[in-house]
PDB file of C-alpha atoms in Angstrom:
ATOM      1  CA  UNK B 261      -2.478 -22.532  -7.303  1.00 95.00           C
ATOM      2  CA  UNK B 262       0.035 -20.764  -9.609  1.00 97.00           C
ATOM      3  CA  UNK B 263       2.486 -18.257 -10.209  1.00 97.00           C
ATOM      4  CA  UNK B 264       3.856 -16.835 -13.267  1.00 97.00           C
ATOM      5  CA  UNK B 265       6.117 -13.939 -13.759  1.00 98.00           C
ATOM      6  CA  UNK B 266       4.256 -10.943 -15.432  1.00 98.00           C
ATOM      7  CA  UNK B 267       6.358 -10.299 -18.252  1.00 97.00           C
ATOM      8  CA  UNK B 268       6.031  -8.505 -21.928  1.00 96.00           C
ATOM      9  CA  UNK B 269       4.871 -11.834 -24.321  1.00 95.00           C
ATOM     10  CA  UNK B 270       4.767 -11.869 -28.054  1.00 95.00           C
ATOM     11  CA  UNK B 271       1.388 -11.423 -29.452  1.00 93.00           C
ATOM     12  CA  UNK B 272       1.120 -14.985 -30.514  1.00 95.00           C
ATOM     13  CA  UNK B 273       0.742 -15.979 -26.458  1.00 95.00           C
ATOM     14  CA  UNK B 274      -1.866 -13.549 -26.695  1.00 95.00           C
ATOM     15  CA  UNK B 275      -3.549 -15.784 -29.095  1.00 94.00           C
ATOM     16  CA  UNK B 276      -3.125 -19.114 -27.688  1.00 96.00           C
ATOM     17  CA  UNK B 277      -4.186 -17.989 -23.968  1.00 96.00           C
ATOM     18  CA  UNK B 278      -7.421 -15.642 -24.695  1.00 96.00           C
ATOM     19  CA  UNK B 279     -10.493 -17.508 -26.104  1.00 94.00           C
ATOM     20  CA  UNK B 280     -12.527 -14.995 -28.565  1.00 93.00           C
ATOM     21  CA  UNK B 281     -15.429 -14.963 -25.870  1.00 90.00           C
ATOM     22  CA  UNK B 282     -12.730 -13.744 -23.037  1.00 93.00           C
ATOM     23  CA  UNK B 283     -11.348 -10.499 -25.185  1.00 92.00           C
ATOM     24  CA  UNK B 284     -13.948  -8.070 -24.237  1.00 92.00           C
ATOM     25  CA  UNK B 285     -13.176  -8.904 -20.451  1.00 92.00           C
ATOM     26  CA  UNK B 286      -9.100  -8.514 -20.950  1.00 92.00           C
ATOM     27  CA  UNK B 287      -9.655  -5.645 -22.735  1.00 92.00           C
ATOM     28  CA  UNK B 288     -11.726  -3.714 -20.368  1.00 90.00           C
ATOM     29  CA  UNK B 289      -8.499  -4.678 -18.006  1.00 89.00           C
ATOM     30  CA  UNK B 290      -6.808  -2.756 -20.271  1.00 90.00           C
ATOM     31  CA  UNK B 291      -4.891  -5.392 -22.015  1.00 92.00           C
ATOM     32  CA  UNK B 292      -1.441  -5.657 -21.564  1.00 94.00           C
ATOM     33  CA  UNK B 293       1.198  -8.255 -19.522  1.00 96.00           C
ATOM     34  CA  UNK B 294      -0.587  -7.801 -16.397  1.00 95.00           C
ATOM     35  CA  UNK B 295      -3.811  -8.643 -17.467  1.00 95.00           C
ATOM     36  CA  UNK B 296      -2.633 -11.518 -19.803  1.00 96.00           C
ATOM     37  CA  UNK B 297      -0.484 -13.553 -17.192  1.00 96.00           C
ATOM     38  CA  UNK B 298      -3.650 -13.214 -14.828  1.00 96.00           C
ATOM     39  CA  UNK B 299      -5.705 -14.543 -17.288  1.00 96.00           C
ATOM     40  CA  UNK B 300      -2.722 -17.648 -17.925  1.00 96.00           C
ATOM     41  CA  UNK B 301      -1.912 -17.694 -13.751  1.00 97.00           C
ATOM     42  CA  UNK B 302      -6.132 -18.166 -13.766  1.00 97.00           C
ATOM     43  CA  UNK B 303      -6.420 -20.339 -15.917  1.00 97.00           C
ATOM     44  CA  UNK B 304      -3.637 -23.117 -14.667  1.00 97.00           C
ATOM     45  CA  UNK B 305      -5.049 -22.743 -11.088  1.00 97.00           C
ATOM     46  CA  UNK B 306      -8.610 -23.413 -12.539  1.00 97.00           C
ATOM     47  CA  UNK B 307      -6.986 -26.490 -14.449  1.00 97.00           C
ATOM     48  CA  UNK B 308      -5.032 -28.104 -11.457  1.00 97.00           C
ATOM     49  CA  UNK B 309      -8.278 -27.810  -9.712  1.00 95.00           C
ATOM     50  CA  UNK B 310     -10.073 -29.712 -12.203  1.00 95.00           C
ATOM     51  CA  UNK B 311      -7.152 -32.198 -11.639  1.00 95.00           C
ATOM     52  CA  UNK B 312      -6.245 -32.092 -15.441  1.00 94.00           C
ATOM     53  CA  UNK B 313      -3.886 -29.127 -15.947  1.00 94.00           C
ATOM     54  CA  UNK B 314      -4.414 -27.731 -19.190  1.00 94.00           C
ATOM     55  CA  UNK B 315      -2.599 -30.060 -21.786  1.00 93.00           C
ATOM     56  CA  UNK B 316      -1.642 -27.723 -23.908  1.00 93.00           C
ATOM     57  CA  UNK B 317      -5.463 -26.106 -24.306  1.00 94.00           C
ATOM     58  CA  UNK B 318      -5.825 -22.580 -22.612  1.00 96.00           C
ATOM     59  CA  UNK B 319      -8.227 -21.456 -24.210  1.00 96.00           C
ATOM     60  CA  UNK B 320     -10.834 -24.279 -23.113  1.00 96.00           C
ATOM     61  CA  UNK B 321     -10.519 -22.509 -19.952  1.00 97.00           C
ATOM     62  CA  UNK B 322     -12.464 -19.362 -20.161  1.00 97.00           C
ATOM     63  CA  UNK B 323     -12.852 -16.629 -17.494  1.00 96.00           C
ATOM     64  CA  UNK B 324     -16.233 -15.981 -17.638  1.00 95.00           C
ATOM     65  CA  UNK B 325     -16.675 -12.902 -15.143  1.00 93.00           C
ATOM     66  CA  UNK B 326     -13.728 -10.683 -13.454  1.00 92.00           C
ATOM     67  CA  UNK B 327     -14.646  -9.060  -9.933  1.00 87.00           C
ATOM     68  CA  UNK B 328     -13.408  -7.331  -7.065  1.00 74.00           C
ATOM     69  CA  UNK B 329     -11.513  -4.702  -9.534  1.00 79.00           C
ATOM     70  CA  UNK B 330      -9.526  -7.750 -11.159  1.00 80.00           C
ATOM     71  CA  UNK B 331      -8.678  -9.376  -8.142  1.00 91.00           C
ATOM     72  CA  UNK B 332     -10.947 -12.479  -8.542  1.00 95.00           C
ATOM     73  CA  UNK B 333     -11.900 -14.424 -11.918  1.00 95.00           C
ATOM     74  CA  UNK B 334     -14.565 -16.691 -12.753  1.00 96.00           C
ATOM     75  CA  UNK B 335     -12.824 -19.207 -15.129  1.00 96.00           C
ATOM     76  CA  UNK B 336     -14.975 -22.285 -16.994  1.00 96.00           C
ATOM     77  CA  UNK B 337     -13.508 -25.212 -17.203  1.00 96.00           C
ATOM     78  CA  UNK B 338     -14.170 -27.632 -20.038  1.00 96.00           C
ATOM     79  CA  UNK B 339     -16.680 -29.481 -18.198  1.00 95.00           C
ATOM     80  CA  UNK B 340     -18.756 -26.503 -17.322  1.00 96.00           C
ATOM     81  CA  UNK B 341     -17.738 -26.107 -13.603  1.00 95.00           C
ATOM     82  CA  UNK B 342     -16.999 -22.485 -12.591  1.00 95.00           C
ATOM     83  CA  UNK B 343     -14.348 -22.110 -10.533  1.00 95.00           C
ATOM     84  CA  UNK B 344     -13.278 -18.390  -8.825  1.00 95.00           C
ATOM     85  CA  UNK B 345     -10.081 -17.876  -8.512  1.00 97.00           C
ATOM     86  CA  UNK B 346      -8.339 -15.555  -6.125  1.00 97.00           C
ATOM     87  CA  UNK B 347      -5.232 -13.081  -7.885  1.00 97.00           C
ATOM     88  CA  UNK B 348      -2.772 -11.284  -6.211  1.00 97.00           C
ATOM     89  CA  UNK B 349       0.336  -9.842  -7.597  1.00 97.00           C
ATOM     90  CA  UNK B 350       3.398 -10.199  -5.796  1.00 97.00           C
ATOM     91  CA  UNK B 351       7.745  -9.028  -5.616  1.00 97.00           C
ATOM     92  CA  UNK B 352      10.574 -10.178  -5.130  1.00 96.00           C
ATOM     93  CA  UNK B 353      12.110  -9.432  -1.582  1.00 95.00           C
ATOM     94  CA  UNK B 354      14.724  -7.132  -1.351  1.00 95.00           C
ATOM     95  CA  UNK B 355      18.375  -7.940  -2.751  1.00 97.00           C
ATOM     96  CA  UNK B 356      16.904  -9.874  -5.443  1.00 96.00           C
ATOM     97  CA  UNK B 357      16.225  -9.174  -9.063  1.00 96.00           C
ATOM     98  CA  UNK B 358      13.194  -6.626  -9.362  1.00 96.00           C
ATOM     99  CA  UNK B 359      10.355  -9.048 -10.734  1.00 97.00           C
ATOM    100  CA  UNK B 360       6.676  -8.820 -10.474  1.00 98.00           C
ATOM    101  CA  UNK B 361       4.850 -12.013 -10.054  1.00 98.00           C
ATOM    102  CA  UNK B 362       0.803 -12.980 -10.604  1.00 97.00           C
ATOM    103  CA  UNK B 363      -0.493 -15.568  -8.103  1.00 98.00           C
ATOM    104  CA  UNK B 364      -3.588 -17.145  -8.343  1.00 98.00           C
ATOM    105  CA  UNK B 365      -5.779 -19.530  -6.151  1.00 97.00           C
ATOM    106  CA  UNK B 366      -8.985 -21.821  -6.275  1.00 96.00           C
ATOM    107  CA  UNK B 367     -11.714 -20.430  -4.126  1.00 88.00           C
ATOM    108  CA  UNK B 368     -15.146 -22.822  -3.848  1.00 68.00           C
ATOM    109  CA  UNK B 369     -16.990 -22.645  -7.027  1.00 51.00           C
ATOM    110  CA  UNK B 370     -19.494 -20.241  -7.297  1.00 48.00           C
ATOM    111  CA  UNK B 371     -22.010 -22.878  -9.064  1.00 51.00           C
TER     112      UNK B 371
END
């Protein structure tokens, strides 16, 4: 599991999360914050799973497939296992700061 606030990023995150292969996928998200801390919130669920975390390598991660209108990604890990992982967004309650949140959880691999 993970959570990361969706926030704007400088392009350079951009970089260092999205694997050339996984561009075509964010970008039919539309791009964007949303999108990108998905992909990140994805990608650090997949990597707990696999018991490693990511050590400083996002992009060996890859999401492979998105489905259920962006709700669910398929992310590779580095040793091949796919792993889906569940996405939700999620808010603050009221009387706190006005934040929007991605969360994302393992699901049984799909392979």
């Amino acid at each position: 599991m993970d959570i990361e606030e969706i926030v704007e990023r400088p392009e350079t995150t951009y970089d260092a999360i999205l694997a050339p292969d996984e561009r075509a996928l964010f970008t039919g998200l539309g791009g964007g914050p949303g999108p990108l801390t998905r992909f990140w919130a994805a990608k650090e669920a997949a990597a707990k799973a696999e018991g490693t975390g990511l050590g400083g390598r996002p992009r060996d991660f890859t999401a492979v497939e998105v489905e259920e209108g962006a709700r669910a990604l398929t992310v590779r890990a580095p040793s091949g296992r796919l792993r889906r992982i569940r996405l939700a967004d999620v808010t603050n309650p009221p009387g706190l700061p006005t934040r929007t949140y991605a969360v994302a959880w393992t699901e049984e691999s799909p392979s």
